[in-house]
Amino acid sequence: MSRQILGLMALLLFVVCAATVGAQAPGSPQLTASALARRVDQHYNQLKSLKTGFSEQYDGLGMHRDESGTMLLRKPGKMRWEYSSTKGKVFVLDGKYAWFYSPGDSQVQRIAASQLDDLRSPLRFLLGHTKIESELQGLTVAGASSGNYVLGGVPKGQQKRIAKLTLTVTGDGVIRSIVIEEVSGARTAFNFTNEEPDAVIPESAFHFAPPAGIPVVDALPPV
């Protein structure tokens, strides 16, 4: 798995202080960006676990990638992305290390979870680690279809890399999608479906055993 993919997963593990009033979502009470951000924080901070389907689209560097699967979260600090589009491909965060492997790779990449956390990646708030208002600069809100809202801003400390990060959320604070637009022009979009709050997930789901004969290497932190 390339360092680029490692970086994308870390970016998705970073979700402004200048809250502004945006457009009113169709049929929904008007909400400020600050109020909506607090609803998102509250929704995910109170969860103990989460199961959701996901699809991922990446366009950049002359490449297009379209993948899907199931994401599992469990507090404190555990996560598993299992790809149905590429059988056997996984990203596992076990609380201590993050593991990256796809069938056909010559090695398993491993990185300390603390190094991902230091990057303030956007998935941390799903684990209840962040407050959106303190993570994004220039936070704005706008109405979207189906009564949803779009929160947008620029991740603090990532201005040289990320042009904009947007979250499509419901009025109750449930995240439907995350879109990361990089300064380079690359774009990564994650869509989430069939959310199951506080799903019963076995501890074994967050254990990763390297395939026999495949070496484990310590990867460099994404930049």
GROMACS .gro file of C-alpha atoms in nm:
model
  223
    1MET     CA    1   0.000   0.000   0.000
    2SER     CA    2   0.143   0.335  -0.100
    3ARG     CA    3   0.228   0.618   0.135
    4GLN     CA    4  -0.032   0.823  -0.051
    5ILE     CA    5  -0.307   0.585   0.062
    6LEU     CA    6  -0.166   0.598   0.415
    7GLY     CA    7  -0.193   0.974   0.399
    8LEU     CA    8  -0.553   0.963   0.279
    9MET     CA    9  -0.654   0.732   0.561
   10ALA     CA   10  -0.487   0.961   0.811
   11LEU     CA   11  -0.653   1.267   0.668
   12LEU     CA   12  -0.983   1.096   0.698
   13LEU     CA   13  -0.884   0.991   1.078
   14PHE     CA   14  -0.946   1.604   1.096
   15VAL     CA   15  -1.242   1.769   1.107
   16VAL     CA   16  -1.346   2.691   1.310
   17CYS     CA   17  -1.370   2.919   1.504
   18ALA     CA   18  -1.541   3.182   1.283
   19ALA     CA   19  -1.891   3.039   1.293
   20THR     CA   20  -2.134   3.202   1.050
   21VAL     CA   21  -2.502   3.170   0.972
   22GLY     CA   22  -2.561   2.984   0.644
   23ALA     CA   23  -2.853   2.910   0.419
   24GLN     CA   24  -3.159   2.737   0.558
   25ALA     CA   25  -3.196   2.372   0.464
   26PRO     CA   26  -3.528   2.298   0.291
   27GLY     CA   27  -3.800   2.249   0.550
   28SER     CA   28  -3.556   2.274   0.843
   29PRO     CA   29  -3.508   2.537   1.113
   30GLN     CA   30  -3.220   2.772   1.049
   31LEU     CA   31  -2.901   2.664   1.226
   32THR     CA   32  -2.572   2.841   1.270
   33ALA     CA   33  -2.254   2.657   1.177
   34SER     CA   34  -2.158   2.661   1.544
   35ALA     CA   35  -2.486   2.504   1.658
   36LEU     CA   36  -2.476   2.236   1.390
   37ALA     CA   37  -2.113   2.153   1.467
   38ARG     CA   38  -2.208   2.100   1.830
   39ARG     CA   39  -2.483   1.859   1.725
   40VAL     CA   40  -2.231   1.655   1.526
   41ASP     CA   41  -1.990   1.651   1.821
   42GLN     CA   42  -2.266   1.548   2.061
   43HIS     CA   43  -2.392   1.269   1.835
   44TYR     CA   44  -2.053   1.103   1.799
   45ASN     CA   45  -1.919   1.180   2.144
   46GLN     CA   46  -2.203   0.990   2.308
   47LEU     CA   47  -2.158   0.676   2.097
   48LYS     CA   48  -1.970   0.378   2.231
   49SER     CA   49  -1.947   0.204   1.893
   50LEU     CA   50  -2.059   0.246   1.535
   51LYS     CA   51  -2.110   0.032   1.226
   52THR     CA   52  -2.170   0.191   0.888
   53GLY     CA   53  -2.135   0.115   0.519
   54PHE     CA   54  -1.901   0.338   0.323
   55SER     CA   55  -1.804   0.418  -0.032
   56GLU     CA   56  -1.483   0.601  -0.123
   57GLN     CA   57  -1.398   0.786  -0.443
   58TYR     CA   58  -1.054   0.929  -0.509
   59ASP     CA   59  -0.949   1.140  -0.807
   60GLY     CA   60  -0.598   1.281  -0.836
   61LEU     CA   61  -0.251   1.231  -0.979
   62GLY     CA   62  -0.412   1.093  -1.293
   63MET     CA   63  -0.585   0.814  -1.099
   64HIS     CA   64  -0.942   0.725  -1.016
   65ARG     CA   65  -1.029   0.484  -0.738
   66ASP     CA   66  -1.378   0.374  -0.636
   67GLU     CA   67  -1.407   0.141  -0.335
   68SER     CA   68  -1.663   0.039  -0.075
   69GLY     CA   69  -1.708  -0.170   0.233
   70THR     CA   70  -1.795  -0.159   0.602
   71MET     CA   71  -1.645   0.060   0.873
   72LEU     CA   72  -1.649  -0.037   1.241
   73LEU     CA   73  -1.565   0.199   1.528
   74ARG     CA   74  -1.531   0.128   1.896
   75LYS     CA   75  -1.413   0.353   2.176
   76PRO     CA   76  -1.155   0.410   2.287
   77GLY     CA   77  -0.960   0.457   1.964
   78LYS     CA   78  -1.041   0.145   1.761
   79MET     CA   79  -1.144   0.129   1.397
   80ARG     CA   80  -1.169  -0.120   1.111
   81TRP     CA   81  -1.224  -0.049   0.741
   82GLU     CA   82  -1.301  -0.371   0.557
   83TYR     CA   83  -1.323  -0.338   0.180
   84SER     CA   84  -1.581  -0.551  -0.002
   85SER     CA   85  -1.463  -0.407  -0.335
   86THR     CA   86  -1.115  -0.555  -0.276
   87LYS     CA   87  -1.151  -0.875  -0.077
   88GLY     CA   88  -0.894  -0.895   0.201
   89LYS     CA   89  -0.801  -0.525   0.198
   90VAL     CA   90  -0.815  -0.376   0.549
   91PHE     CA   91  -0.719  -0.077   0.755
   92VAL     CA   92  -0.722  -0.160   1.126
   93LEU     CA   93  -0.661   0.076   1.416
   94ASP     CA   94  -0.625  -0.138   1.729
   95GLY     CA   95  -0.568   0.144   1.976
   96LYS     CA   96  -0.189   0.116   1.962
   97TYR     CA   97  -0.105   0.072   1.594
   98ALA     CA   98  -0.269   0.133   1.260
   99TRP     CA   99  -0.225  -0.155   1.012
  100PHE     CA  100  -0.261  -0.131   0.632
  101TYR     CA  101  -0.274  -0.430   0.401
  102SER     CA  102  -0.415  -0.521   0.061
  103PRO     CA  103  -0.380  -0.864  -0.106
  104GLY     CA  104  -0.084  -0.861  -0.340
  105ASP     CA  105   0.116  -0.615  -0.129
  106SER     CA  106   0.468  -0.733  -0.052
  107GLN     CA  107   0.446  -0.602   0.304
  108VAL     CA  108   0.213  -0.492   0.581
  109GLN     CA  109   0.250  -0.127   0.677
  110ARG     CA  110   0.224  -0.033   1.042
  111ILE     CA  111   0.230   0.306   1.211
  112ALA     CA  112   0.185   0.411   1.574
  113ALA     CA  113  -0.169   0.537   1.638
  114SER     CA  114  -0.025   0.840   1.816
  115GLN     CA  115   0.137   0.954   1.492
  116LEU     CA  116  -0.197   0.953   1.315
  117ASP     CA  117  -0.365   1.127   1.605
  118ASP     CA  118  -0.104   1.403   1.598
  119LEU     CA  119  -0.219   1.487   1.245
  120ARG     CA  120  -0.568   1.565   1.372
  121SER     CA  121  -0.717   1.360   1.096
  122PRO     CA  122  -1.091   1.388   1.021
  123LEU     CA  123  -1.185   1.048   1.156
  124ARG     CA  124  -1.096   1.139   1.511
  125PHE     CA  125  -1.425   1.313   1.572
  126LEU     CA  126  -1.609   0.992   1.483
  127LEU     CA  127  -1.425   0.840   1.778
  128GLY     CA  128  -1.524   1.133   1.997
  129HIS     CA  129  -1.178   1.291   2.000
  130THR     CA  130  -1.246   1.638   1.862
  131LYS     CA  131  -1.462   1.947   1.854
  132ILE     CA  132  -1.531   2.056   1.498
  133GLU     CA  133  -1.523   2.427   1.582
  134SER     CA  134  -1.167   2.397   1.713
  135GLU     CA  135  -1.054   2.183   1.419
  136LEU     CA  136  -1.174   2.384   1.117
  137GLN     CA  137  -1.101   2.742   1.026
  138GLY     CA  138  -1.365   2.958   0.856
  139LEU     CA  139  -1.653   2.724   0.938
  140THR     CA  140  -1.961   2.782   0.720
  141VAL     CA  141  -2.297   2.613   0.680
  142ALA     CA  142  -2.528   2.588   0.380
  143GLY     CA  143  -2.849   2.406   0.304
  144ALA     CA  144  -2.838   2.082   0.105
  145SER     CA  145  -3.092   1.843  -0.044
  146SER     CA  146  -3.320   1.618   0.162
  147GLY     CA  147  -3.310   1.856   0.457
  148ASN     CA  148  -2.938   1.805   0.513
  149TYR     CA  149  -2.670   2.066   0.571
  150VAL     CA  150  -2.315   2.115   0.446
  151LEU     CA  151  -2.047   2.224   0.695
  152GLY     CA  152  -1.724   2.346   0.537
  153GLY     CA  153  -1.386   2.476   0.649
  154VAL     CA  154  -1.010   2.429   0.630
  155PRO     CA  155  -0.838   2.195   0.878
  156LYS     CA  156  -0.605   2.388   1.108
  157GLY     CA  157  -0.238   2.320   1.039
  158GLN     CA  158  -0.320   2.165   0.699
  159GLN     CA  159  -0.374   2.483   0.496
  160LYS     CA  160  -0.080   2.408   0.267
  161ARG     CA  161  -0.227   2.070   0.178
  162ILE     CA  162  -0.605   2.090   0.219
  163ALA     CA  163  -0.803   2.354   0.031
  164LYS     CA  164  -1.136   2.259   0.189
  165LEU     CA  165  -1.306   1.990   0.392
  166THR     CA  166  -1.684   1.956   0.380
  167LEU     CA  167  -1.926   1.745   0.581
  168THR     CA  168  -2.280   1.672   0.472
  169VAL     CA  169  -2.481   1.615   0.791
  170THR     CA  170  -2.840   1.575   0.902
  171GLY     CA  171  -3.005   1.822   1.136
  172ASP     CA  172  -2.945   1.567   1.412
  173GLY     CA  173  -2.571   1.570   1.352
  174VAL     CA  174  -2.531   1.243   1.162
  175ILE     CA  175  -2.254   1.256   0.902
  176ARG     CA  176  -2.361   1.145   0.555
  177SER     CA  177  -2.041   1.231   0.368
  178ILE     CA  178  -1.691   1.378   0.402
  179VAL     CA  179  -1.517   1.543   0.107
  180ILE     CA  180  -1.148   1.639   0.119
  181GLU     CA  181  -1.025   1.876  -0.154
  182GLU     CA  182  -0.648   1.907  -0.166
  183VAL     CA  183  -0.448   2.206  -0.287
  184SER     CA  184  -0.302   1.980  -0.556
  185GLY     CA  185  -0.649   1.930  -0.704
  186ALA     CA  186  -0.693   1.577  -0.568
  187ARG     CA  187  -1.035   1.500  -0.425
  188THR     CA  188  -1.143   1.224  -0.187
  189ALA     CA  189  -1.510   1.165  -0.102
  190PHE     CA  190  -1.647   0.927   0.160
  191ASN     CA  191  -2.020   0.850   0.179
  192PHE     CA  192  -2.174   0.668   0.474
  193THR     CA  193  -2.493   0.460   0.478
  194ASN     CA  194  -2.694   0.240   0.713
  195GLU     CA  195  -2.543   0.380   1.033
  196GLU     CA  196  -2.588   0.151   1.336
  197PRO     CA  197  -2.511   0.346   1.656
  198ASP     CA  198  -2.378   0.143   1.949
  199ALA     CA  199  -2.362  -0.173   1.738
  200VAL     CA  200  -2.238  -0.488   1.912
  201ILE     CA  201  -1.888  -0.543   1.770
  202PRO     CA  202  -1.655  -0.817   1.897
  203GLU     CA  203  -1.312  -0.717   2.022
  204SER     CA  204  -1.161  -0.957   1.768
  205ALA     CA  205  -1.269  -0.723   1.485
  206PHE     CA  206  -0.990  -0.486   1.588
  207HIS     CA  207  -0.711  -0.742   1.596
  208PHE     CA  208  -0.486  -0.775   1.292
  209ALA     CA  209  -0.263  -1.074   1.223
  210PRO     CA  210  -0.021  -1.028   0.930
  211PRO     CA  211  -0.057  -1.298   0.662
  212ALA     CA  212   0.200  -1.575   0.687
  213GLY     CA  213   0.524  -1.484   0.513
  214ILE     CA  214   0.436  -1.115   0.469
  215PRO     CA  215   0.682  -0.886   0.654
  216VAL     CA  216   0.568  -0.591   0.866
  217VAL     CA  217   0.739  -0.255   0.810
  218ASP     CA  218   0.706   0.062   1.012
  219ALA     CA  219   0.571   0.327   0.778
  220LEU     CA  220   0.659   0.694   0.786
  221PRO     CA  221   0.388   0.930   0.912
  222PRO     CA  222   0.174   1.082   0.635
  223VAL     CA  223   0.262   1.441   0.549
   0.00000   0.00000   0.00000
